[in-house]
PDB file of C-alpha atoms in Angstrom:
ATOM      1  CA  MET A  10     -12.307 -19.519 -11.739  1.00 76.00           C
ATOM      2  CA  ARG A  11      -9.800 -17.102 -10.163  1.00 91.00           C
ATOM      3  CA  THR A  12     -10.025 -15.461  -6.760  1.00 97.00           C
ATOM      4  CA  ILE A  13      -8.405 -12.321  -5.407  1.00 97.00           C
ATOM      5  CA  VAL A  14      -7.477 -12.541  -1.737  1.00 98.00           C
ATOM      6  CA  ALA A  15      -6.962  -8.929  -0.671  1.00 98.00           C
ATOM      7  CA  THR A  16      -5.929  -8.506   2.925  1.00 98.00           C
ATOM      8  CA  ASP A  17      -4.780  -5.655   5.099  1.00 98.00           C
ATOM      9  CA  LEU A  18      -1.438  -6.216   6.816  1.00 97.00           C
ATOM     10  CA  ASP A  19      -0.858  -4.430  10.136  1.00 95.00           C
ATOM     11  CA  ARG A  20      -3.053  -5.813  12.928  1.00 95.00           C
ATOM     12  CA  THR A  21      -4.785  -8.120  10.428  1.00 97.00           C
ATOM     13  CA  LEU A  22      -2.042 -10.470   9.210  1.00 96.00           C
ATOM     14  CA  ILE A  23       1.113  -9.047  10.828  1.00 96.00           C
ATOM     15  CA  TYR A  24       1.620  -7.685  14.338  1.00 95.00           C
ATOM     16  CA  SER A  25       4.101  -5.476  16.141  1.00 94.00           C
ATOM     17  CA  ALA A  26       5.257  -6.566  19.593  1.00 91.00           C
ATOM     18  CA  ALA A  27       2.764  -4.142  21.139  1.00 88.00           C
ATOM     19  CA  ALA A  28      -0.125  -5.578  19.109  1.00 89.00           C
ATOM     20  CA  LEU A  29       0.489  -9.304  19.658  1.00 90.00           C
ATOM     21  CA  ALA A  30      -2.157  -9.496  22.427  1.00 82.00           C
ATOM     22  CA  LEU A  31      -0.860 -12.793  23.806  1.00 76.00           C
ATOM     23  CA  ASP A  32      -3.069 -13.030  26.879  1.00 74.00           C
ATOM     24  CA  MET A  33      -1.652 -16.310  28.134  1.00 69.00           C
ATOM     25  CA  PRO A  34       1.240 -17.716  30.169  1.00 73.00           C
ATOM     26  CA  ASP A  35       4.593 -17.270  28.473  1.00 80.00           C
ATOM     27  CA  ASP A  36       5.141 -21.018  28.142  1.00 78.00           C
ATOM     28  CA  ASP A  37       1.867 -21.323  26.161  1.00 81.00           C
ATOM     29  CA  ALA A  38       2.672 -18.510  23.714  1.00 85.00           C
ATOM     30  CA  PRO A  39       2.996 -19.503  20.043  1.00 91.00           C
ATOM     31  CA  ARG A  40       6.315 -19.561  18.226  1.00 93.00           C
ATOM     32  CA  LEU A  41       6.712 -16.341  16.250  1.00 95.00           C
ATOM     33  CA  LEU A  42       8.245 -15.658  12.847  1.00 97.00           C
ATOM     34  CA  THR A  43       9.753 -12.237  12.099  1.00 97.00           C
ATOM     35  CA  VAL A  44       8.420 -10.865   8.795  1.00 98.00           C
ATOM     36  CA  GLU A  45       9.727  -7.295   9.038  1.00 98.00           C
ATOM     37  CA  VAL A  46      13.040  -5.790  10.143  1.00 96.00           C
ATOM     38  CA  HIS A  47      13.559  -2.035  10.388  1.00 96.00           C
ATOM     39  CA  GLU A  48      16.856  -0.385  11.286  1.00 95.00           C
ATOM     40  CA  SER A  49      18.286  -3.814  12.195  1.00 95.00           C
ATOM     41  CA  ARG A  50      15.477  -4.540  14.666  1.00 96.00           C
ATOM     42  CA  PRO A  51      12.556  -6.980  14.367  1.00 96.00           C
ATOM     43  CA  GLN A  52       9.426  -4.962  13.721  1.00 96.00           C
ATOM     44  CA  SER A  53       6.500  -7.245  12.829  1.00 97.00           C
ATOM     45  CA  TYR A  54       5.602 -10.862  13.413  1.00 96.00           C
ATOM     46  CA  VAL A  55       3.252 -13.682  12.508  1.00 96.00           C
ATOM     47  CA  THR A  56       2.957 -17.032  14.218  1.00 96.00           C
ATOM     48  CA  GLU A  57       4.921 -19.836  12.560  1.00 97.00           C
ATOM     49  CA  THR A  58       1.586 -21.456  11.707  1.00 97.00           C
ATOM     50  CA  ALA A  59       0.388 -18.232  10.045  1.00 97.00           C
ATOM     51  CA  GLY A  60       3.647 -18.065   8.094  1.00 97.00           C
ATOM     52  CA  GLY A  61       2.951 -21.503   6.633  1.00 97.00           C
ATOM     53  CA  LEU A  62      -0.602 -20.486   5.746  1.00 97.00           C
ATOM     54  CA  ILE A  63       0.653 -17.328   3.999  1.00 97.00           C
ATOM     55  CA  ALA A  64       3.092 -19.400   1.943  1.00 97.00           C
ATOM     56  CA  GLU A  65       0.285 -21.780   0.998  1.00 96.00           C
ATOM     57  CA  LEU A  66      -1.999 -18.925   0.019  1.00 96.00           C
ATOM     58  CA  ALA A  67       0.705 -17.176  -2.024  1.00 96.00           C
ATOM     59  CA  ALA A  68       1.327 -20.415  -3.975  1.00 96.00           C
ATOM     60  CA  HIS A  69      -2.363 -21.205  -4.482  1.00 95.00           C
ATOM     61  CA  PRO A  70      -3.008 -22.061  -8.146  1.00 94.00           C
ATOM     62  CA  ASP A  71      -6.481 -20.503  -8.223  1.00 92.00           C
ATOM     63  CA  ALA A  72      -5.921 -17.346  -6.175  1.00 96.00           C
ATOM     64  CA  PHE A  73      -4.000 -14.082  -6.284  1.00 97.00           C
ATOM     65  CA  PHE A  74      -2.740 -13.165  -2.808  1.00 97.00           C
ATOM     66  CA  VAL A  75      -2.760  -9.345  -2.776  1.00 98.00           C
ATOM     67  CA  PRO A  76      -1.293  -7.549   0.268  1.00 98.00           C
ATOM     68  CA  THR A  77      -3.430  -4.412   0.571  1.00 98.00           C
ATOM     69  CA  THR A  78      -2.015  -1.788   2.897  1.00 97.00           C
ATOM     70  CA  THR A  79      -1.955   1.865   3.876  1.00 96.00           C
ATOM     71  CA  ARG A  80       1.830   1.561   4.125  1.00 96.00           C
ATOM     72  CA  THR A  81       4.005   3.386   1.625  1.00 97.00           C
ATOM     73  CA  ARG A  82       5.897   1.339  -0.947  1.00 98.00           C
ATOM     74  CA  LYS A  83       9.103   1.732   1.055  1.00 97.00           C
ATOM     75  CA  GLN A  84       7.416   0.495   4.236  1.00 97.00           C
ATOM     76  CA  TYR A  85       5.773  -2.406   2.413  1.00 98.00           C
ATOM     77  CA  ARG A  86       9.054  -3.549   0.891  1.00 97.00           C
ATOM     78  CA  ARG A  87      10.454  -4.141   4.377  1.00 97.00           C
ATOM     79  CA  ILE A  88       8.050  -7.087   4.746  1.00 97.00           C
ATOM     80  CA  ASN A  89       9.398 -10.514   3.820  1.00 96.00           C
ATOM     81  CA  PHE A  90       6.616 -13.104   3.718  1.00 96.00           C
ATOM     82  CA  PRO A  91       7.270 -16.844   3.425  1.00 95.00           C
ATOM     83  CA  GLY A  92       6.473 -18.353   0.032  1.00 94.00           C
ATOM     84  CA  PRO A  93       6.343 -16.833  -3.446  1.00 95.00           C
ATOM     85  CA  VAL A  94       6.440 -13.050  -3.798  1.00 95.00           C
ATOM     86  CA  PRO A  95       2.894 -11.812  -4.568  1.00 96.00           C
ATOM     87  CA  ARG A  96       2.477 -10.701  -8.166  1.00 96.00           C
ATOM     88  CA  TYR A  97       0.286  -7.760  -7.098  1.00 98.00           C
ATOM     89  CA  ALA A  98       0.431  -5.517  -4.047  1.00 98.00           C
ATOM     90  CA  ILE A  99      -1.546  -2.404  -3.134  1.00 98.00           C
ATOM     91  CA  CYS A 100       0.156   0.361  -1.123  1.00 98.00           C
ATOM     92  CA  ALA A 101      -0.720   3.867   0.065  1.00 98.00           C
ATOM     93  CA  ASN A 102      -4.352   2.868   0.617  1.00 97.00           C
ATOM     94  CA  GLY A 103      -4.851   2.181  -3.084  1.00 98.00           C
ATOM     95  CA  GLY A 104      -2.746   5.020  -4.484  1.00 98.00           C
ATOM     96  CA  GLN A 105       0.138   2.765  -5.505  1.00 98.00           C
ATOM     97  CA  LEU A 106      -0.185  -0.518  -7.408  1.00 98.00           C
ATOM     98  CA  LEU A 107       2.841  -2.819  -7.598  1.00 98.00           C
ATOM     99  CA  VAL A 108       3.065  -5.430 -10.351  1.00 98.00           C
ATOM    100  CA  ASP A 109       5.889  -7.935  -9.924  1.00 96.00           C
ATOM    101  CA  GLY A 110       7.394  -5.469  -7.462  1.00 95.00           C
ATOM    102  CA  ARG A 111       7.384  -2.536  -9.881  1.00 97.00           C
ATOM    103  CA  THR A 112       5.257   0.608  -9.626  1.00 98.00           C
ATOM    104  CA  ASP A 113       2.405   0.995 -12.097  1.00 98.00           C
ATOM    105  CA  TYR A 114       2.800   4.723 -12.808  1.00 98.00           C
ATOM    106  CA  ASP A 115      -0.275   4.909 -15.032  1.00 98.00           C
ATOM    107  CA  TRP A 116      -2.454   3.743 -12.129  1.00 98.00           C
ATOM    108  CA  ASN A 117      -0.888   6.283  -9.788  1.00 98.00           C
ATOM    109  CA  ALA A 118      -1.450   9.074 -12.307  1.00 98.00           C
ATOM    110  CA  SER A 119      -5.140   8.196 -12.642  1.00 97.00           C
ATOM    111  CA  VAL A 120      -5.536   8.216  -8.856  1.00 98.00           C
ATOM    112  CA  ARG A 121      -3.878  11.616  -8.519  1.00 97.00           C
ATOM    113  CA  ALA A 122      -6.117  13.058 -11.221  1.00 97.00           C
ATOM    114  CA  ALA A 123      -9.221  11.890  -9.344  1.00 96.00           C
ATOM    115  CA  LEU A 124      -7.984  13.379  -6.069  1.00 97.00           C
ATOM    116  CA  ALA A 125      -7.197  16.720  -7.690  1.00 97.00           C
ATOM    117  CA  ALA A 126     -10.708  16.896  -9.152  1.00 97.00           C
ATOM    118  CA  GLU A 127     -12.622  15.883  -6.019  1.00 96.00           C
ATOM    119  CA  CYS A 128     -10.705  16.814  -2.867  1.00 97.00           C
ATOM    120  CA  ALA A 129      -9.019  19.691  -1.083  1.00 98.00           C
ATOM    121  CA  PRO A 130      -5.250  19.693  -1.634  1.00 97.00           C
ATOM    122  CA  LEU A 131      -2.987  17.714   0.672  1.00 98.00           C
ATOM    123  CA  ALA A 132      -1.114  20.924   1.621  1.00 97.00           C
ATOM    124  CA  GLU A 133      -4.317  22.483   2.969  1.00 97.00           C
ATOM    125  CA  VAL A 134      -5.072  19.455   5.125  1.00 97.00           C
ATOM    126  CA  ARG A 135      -1.530  19.174   6.460  1.00 96.00           C
ATOM    127  CA  ASP A 136      -1.531  22.859   7.361  1.00 96.00           C
ATOM    128  CA  HIS A 137      -4.798  22.470   9.274  1.00 96.00           C
ATOM    129  CA  LEU A 138      -3.486  19.450  11.178  1.00 95.00           C
ATOM    130  CA  ARG A 139      -0.308  21.268  12.164  1.00 92.00           C
ATOM    131  CA  ARG A 140      -2.280  24.234  13.499  1.00 94.00           C
ATOM    132  CA  ALA A 141      -5.058  22.257  15.201  1.00 95.00           C
ATOM    133  CA  ALA A 142      -3.108  19.432  16.862  1.00 95.00           C
ATOM    134  CA  GLY A 143      -2.044  19.888  20.477  1.00 95.00           C
ATOM    135  CA  ARG A 144       1.690  20.223  21.044  1.00 93.00           C
ATOM    136  CA  ASP A 145       1.421  18.204  24.256  1.00 95.00           C
ATOM    137  CA  TRP A 146       0.163  15.069  22.470  1.00 96.00           C
ATOM    138  CA  LEU A 147       1.404  15.355  18.859  1.00 96.00           C
ATOM    139  CA  LEU A 148       4.557  13.256  18.416  1.00 96.00           C
ATOM    140  CA  LYS A 149       5.039  13.326  14.622  1.00 95.00           C
ATOM    141  CA  GLU A 150       3.341  14.589  11.463  1.00 95.00           C
ATOM    142  CA  ARG A 151       3.984  12.800   8.169  1.00 95.00           C
ATOM    143  CA  GLU A 152       2.772  12.653   4.576  1.00 95.00           C
ATOM    144  CA  ALA A 153       2.688   9.424   2.576  1.00 96.00           C
ATOM    145  CA  GLU A 154       3.581   9.275  -1.112  1.00 97.00           C
ATOM    146  CA  GLY A 155       2.167  12.798  -1.606  1.00 97.00           C
ATOM    147  CA  LEU A 156      -1.313  11.269  -1.277  1.00 98.00           C
ATOM    148  CA  PHE A 157      -2.379  11.513   2.373  1.00 97.00           C
ATOM    149  CA  THR A 158      -1.133  12.525   5.800  1.00 97.00           C
ATOM    150  CA  TYR A 159      -1.053  11.076   9.291  1.00 96.00           C
ATOM    151  CA  LEU A 160      -0.169  12.034  12.833  1.00 96.00           C
ATOM    152  CA  VAL A 161       1.547   9.924  15.471  1.00 96.00           C
ATOM    153  CA  VAL A 162      -0.114  10.895  18.748  1.00 96.00           C
ATOM    154  CA  GLU A 163      -0.004  10.197  22.465  1.00 96.00           C
ATOM    155  CA  ARG A 164      -3.458   8.631  22.825  1.00 93.00           C
ATOM    156  CA  ASP A 165      -3.725   9.159  26.577  1.00 94.00           C
ATOM    157  CA  LEU A 166      -3.184  12.914  26.192  1.00 96.00           C
ATOM    158  CA  MET A 167      -5.176  13.561  23.004  1.00 96.00           C
ATOM    159  CA  PRO A 168      -8.747  14.775  23.714  1.00 95.00           C
ATOM    160  CA  ASP A 169     -11.297  12.065  22.891  1.00 92.00           C
ATOM    161  CA  THR A 170     -13.326  14.571  20.867  1.00 95.00           C
ATOM    162  CA  TRP A 171     -10.477  15.662  18.598  1.00 95.00           C
ATOM    163  CA  PRO A 172     -10.752  12.929  15.898  1.00 94.00           C
ATOM    164  CA  LYS A 173     -14.461  13.711  15.429  1.00 95.00           C
ATOM    165  CA  GLU A 174     -13.748  17.440  15.272  1.00 96.00           C
ATOM    166  CA  LEU A 175     -11.146  16.758  12.596  1.00 97.00           C
ATOM    167  CA  ALA A 176     -13.550  14.477  10.704  1.00 96.00           C
ATOM    168  CA  ASP A 177     -16.234  17.193  10.759  1.00 97.00           C
ATOM    169  CA  TRP A 178     -13.733  19.633   9.248  1.00 98.00           C
ATOM    170  CA  ALA A 179     -12.332  17.153   6.707  1.00 97.00           C
ATOM    171  CA  GLY A 180     -15.616  15.662   5.448  1.00 97.00           C
ATOM    172  CA  PRO A 181     -16.828  18.680   3.418  1.00 98.00           C
ATOM    173  CA  ARG A 182     -13.365  18.850   1.846  1.00 98.00           C
ATOM    174  CA  GLY A 183     -13.548  15.267   0.572  1.00 97.00           C
ATOM    175  CA  TRP A 184     -11.320  13.691   3.240  1.00 97.00           C
ATOM    176  CA  THR A 185     -11.881  10.939   5.824  1.00 95.00           C
ATOM    177  CA  VAL A 186     -10.309  10.439   9.257  1.00 95.00           C
ATOM    178  CA  SER A 187      -9.263   7.128  10.829  1.00 91.00           C
ATOM    179  CA  LEU A 188      -7.623   6.498  14.224  1.00 90.00           C
ATOM    180  CA  GLN A 189      -5.529   3.316  14.402  1.00 85.00           C
ATOM    181  CA  GLY A 190      -3.493   2.802  17.534  1.00 83.00           C
ATOM    182  CA  ARG A 191      -1.244   5.833  17.847  1.00 89.00           C
ATOM    183  CA  LYS A 192      -1.731   6.911  14.230  1.00 91.00           C
ATOM    184  CA  LEU A 193      -4.460   9.282  13.096  1.00 95.00           C
ATOM    185  CA  TYR A 194      -4.910   9.235   9.309  1.00 95.00           C
ATOM    186  CA  ALA A 195      -6.423  11.897   7.069  1.00 97.00           C
ATOM    187  CA  VAL A 196      -7.108  10.293   3.671  1.00 97.00           C
ATOM    188  CA  PRO A 197      -8.897  11.623   0.562  1.00 97.00           C
ATOM    189  CA  ARG A 198     -12.259   9.892   0.181  1.00 96.00           C
ATOM    190  CA  PRO A 199     -11.604   8.600  -3.393  1.00 95.00           C
ATOM    191  CA  LEU A 200      -8.293   7.029  -2.288  1.00 97.00           C
ATOM    192  CA  THR A 201      -9.543   3.509  -1.557  1.00 97.00           C
ATOM    193  CA  LYS A 202      -8.211  -0.001  -1.428  1.00 98.00           C
ATOM    194  CA  SER A 203     -11.352  -1.290  -3.148  1.00 98.00           C
ATOM    195  CA  ALA A 204     -10.691   0.743  -6.305  1.00 97.00           C
ATOM    196  CA  ALA A 205      -7.223  -0.781  -6.677  1.00 98.00           C
ATOM    197  CA  VAL A 206      -8.598  -4.287  -6.047  1.00 98.00           C
ATOM    198  CA  ALA A 207     -11.229  -3.709  -8.740  1.00 98.00           C
ATOM    199  CA  GLU A 208      -8.433  -2.798 -11.165  1.00 98.00           C
ATOM    200  CA  ILE A 209      -6.579  -6.029 -10.380  1.00 98.00           C
ATOM    201  CA  ALA A 210      -9.809  -7.992 -10.864  1.00 97.00           C
ATOM    202  CA  ARG A 211     -10.237  -6.335 -14.270  1.00 97.00           C
ATOM    203  CA  ARG A 212      -6.701  -7.243 -15.321  1.00 96.00           C
ATOM    204  CA  THR A 213      -6.801 -10.834 -14.074  1.00 96.00           C
ATOM    205  CA  GLY A 214     -10.410 -11.707 -14.881  1.00 95.00           C
ATOM    206  CA  ALA A 215     -10.957 -12.819 -11.280  1.00 95.00           C
ATOM    207  CA  ASP A 216     -14.608 -13.462 -10.473  1.00 92.00           C
ATOM    208  CA  THR A 217     -14.418 -13.546  -6.658  1.00 96.00           C
ATOM    209  CA  VAL A 218     -12.852 -11.197  -4.111  1.00 98.00           C
ATOM    210  CA  LEU A 219     -12.119 -12.258  -0.528  1.00 98.00           C
ATOM    211  CA  ALA A 220     -10.961  -9.574   1.907  1.00 98.00           C
ATOM    212  CA  ALA A 221      -9.852  -9.010   5.492  1.00 98.00           C
ATOM    213  CA  GLY A 222      -9.124  -5.896   7.527  1.00 97.00           C
ATOM    214  CA  ASP A 223      -9.452  -4.261  10.918  1.00 96.00           C
ATOM    215  CA  SER A 224      -9.690  -0.486  10.396  1.00 93.00           C
ATOM    216  CA  LEU A 225     -12.066   2.117   9.022  1.00 91.00           C
ATOM    217  CA  LEU A 226      -9.759   2.376   5.996  1.00 93.00           C
ATOM    218  CA  ASP A 227     -10.570  -1.282   5.283  1.00 97.00           C
ATOM    219  CA  ALA A 228     -14.356  -0.801   5.347  1.00 96.00           C
ATOM    220  CA  ASP A 229     -14.653  -0.027   1.627  1.00 96.00           C
ATOM    221  CA  LEU A 230     -12.510  -3.083   0.823  1.00 98.00           C
ATOM    222  CA  LEU A 231     -14.711  -5.345   2.951  1.00 98.00           C
ATOM    223  CA  LEU A 232     -17.937  -3.905   1.545  1.00 98.00           C
ATOM    224  CA  ALA A 233     -16.777  -4.403  -2.058  1.00 97.00           C
ATOM    225  CA  ALA A 234     -15.684  -8.023  -1.472  1.00 98.00           C
ATOM    226  CA  ASP A 235     -17.837 -11.097  -1.999  1.00 97.00           C
ATOM    227  CA  LEU A 236     -16.840 -12.342   1.464  1.00 98.00           C
ATOM    228  CA  GLY A 237     -14.883 -10.620   4.212  1.00 98.00           C
ATOM    229  CA  TRP A 238     -13.491 -11.097   7.703  1.00 98.00           C
ATOM    230  CA  ARG A 239     -12.575  -8.663  10.464  1.00 97.00           C
ATOM    231  CA  PRO A 240     -10.793  -9.492  13.738  1.00 97.00           C
ATOM    232  CA  GLY A 241     -12.193  -8.911  17.200  1.00 96.00           C
ATOM    233  CA  HIS A 242      -9.792  -6.004  17.739  1.00 94.00           C
ATOM    234  CA  GLY A 243      -9.208  -2.749  15.886  1.00 93.00           C
ATOM    235  CA  GLU A 244     -11.203   0.264  14.797  1.00 91.00           C
ATOM    236  CA  LEU A 245     -14.047  -1.655  13.140  1.00 96.00           C
ATOM    237  CA  ALA A 246     -14.538  -3.962  16.118  1.00 96.00           C
ATOM    238  CA  ALA A 247     -14.535  -1.031  18.551  1.00 93.00           C
ATOM    239  CA  ALA A 248     -17.280   0.625  16.495  1.00 93.00           C
ATOM    240  CA  GLY A 249     -19.305  -2.598  16.240  1.00 96.00           C
ATOM    241  CA  TRP A 250     -19.066  -2.338  12.437  1.00 96.00           C
ATOM    242  CA  GLN A 251     -20.900  -5.107  10.568  1.00 96.00           C
ATOM    243  CA  ALA A 252     -22.005  -6.113   7.082  1.00 97.00           C
ATOM    244  CA  PRO A 253     -24.082  -9.150   6.024  1.00 97.00           C
ATOM    245  CA  HIS A 254     -21.253 -10.832   4.101  1.00 98.00           C
ATOM    246  CA  VAL A 255     -18.464  -9.926   6.568  1.00 98.00           C
ATOM    247  CA  THR A 256     -17.687 -12.319   9.425  1.00 98.00           C
ATOM    248  CA  ALA A 257     -16.892 -10.531  12.681  1.00 97.00           C
ATOM    249  CA  LEU A 258     -14.418 -12.823  14.424  1.00 96.00           C
ATOM    250  CA  ALA A 259     -14.122 -12.911  18.193  1.00 94.00           C
ATOM    251  CA  GLY A 260     -10.376 -13.619  18.204  1.00 93.00           C
ATOM    252  CA  GLN A 261      -7.894 -10.881  18.972  1.00 93.00           C
ATOM    253  CA  GLY A 262      -4.191 -10.399  18.398  1.00 92.00           C
ATOM    254  CA  VAL A 263      -1.718 -12.456  16.434  1.00 93.00           C
ATOM    255  CA  ARG A 264      -3.646 -15.735  16.776  1.00 93.00           C
ATOM    256  CA  CYS A 265      -6.575 -14.150  14.953  1.00 95.00           C
ATOM    257  CA  GLY A 266      -4.256 -13.795  11.966  1.00 95.00           C
ATOM    258  CA  GLU A 267      -4.215 -17.595  11.778  1.00 96.00           C
ATOM    259  CA  GLU A 268      -8.007 -17.703  11.952  1.00 96.00           C
ATOM    260  CA  ILE A 269      -8.328 -15.199   9.111  1.00 98.00           C
ATOM    261  CA  LEU A 270      -5.825 -17.058   6.919  1.00 97.00           C
ATOM    262  CA  ARG A 271      -7.597 -20.400   7.414  1.00 97.00           C
ATOM    263  CA  ALA A 272     -10.889 -18.818   6.357  1.00 97.00           C
ATOM    264  CA  LEU A 273      -9.302 -17.230   3.272  1.00 97.00           C
ATOM    265  CA  LEU A 274      -7.694 -20.499   2.216  1.00 96.00           C
ATOM    266  CA  ARG A 275     -10.909 -22.434   2.785  1.00 95.00           C
ATOM    267  CA  HIS A 276     -12.800 -20.181   0.392  1.00 94.00           C
ATOM    268  CA  ALA A 277     -10.028 -19.514  -2.143  1.00 91.00           C
ATOM    269  CA  SER A 278     -11.038 -22.417  -4.389  1.00 72.00           C
ATOM    270  CA  ALA A 279     -14.723 -22.511  -3.605  1.00 69.00           C
ATOM    271  CA  GLY A 280     -15.807 -20.543  -6.688  1.00 55.00           C
ATOM    272  CA  PRO A 281     -18.024 -17.445  -6.733  1.00 51.00           C
ATOM    273  CA  ALA A 282     -19.292 -16.575  -3.243  1.00 51.00           C
ATOM    274  CA  ARG A 283     -22.964 -17.071  -2.550  1.00 42.00           C
TER     275      ARG A 283
END
């Protein structure tokens, strides 16, 4: 029996300094391990305990540890986890599949064909975002891998109603909207992490999928899994999102990453979920 352990990265397993949420005296804070460096500066962290759990999960004989992220391939490759390099990784919210670190171009081509058939073009969505976003709160506008787009915004200045207004415009065009921290994502509806995980399950013959994530872009992944976990912070927690087979954890911040990893390891060899 083989298990896929598909987990989101940012604010699920790894945390920026701003997202650590260490609500405790400094002398009680956990020791941290840097897992990402960008432009010669530490960028993302896990606790040392979580680093050991990741290494154990990556070396598990009955499980495939699959990092599953909205990051681009370039952004993902900045991450250096302890333990063996995962054989599979999912980037660009399911649009890019890496096998032994190399891009599976056939998978990417099939994804792009589906988007072209079902969704408004990326250029149309980017143009709308540029025109509709307020200049006083828009910091950056970016596209990712030619598949989706996102804005970096000043949350305190952005009108609370704007994400819903954008979602109402994007929905009929086949796009979804997700607000995560200072980033507001516009993503084609067929571009999903769950579709890429299903492809890995087909290739490996895995009979169980375990998943973890914190954002709206992780909802399809959690719903498609046999068992799932979400932290007590993030977009899903704020919305009170639930599913019968998904455990809503109370923990928040970097320590919740440990809690998620322990749960994934505990179930990795347990056979098909019931």
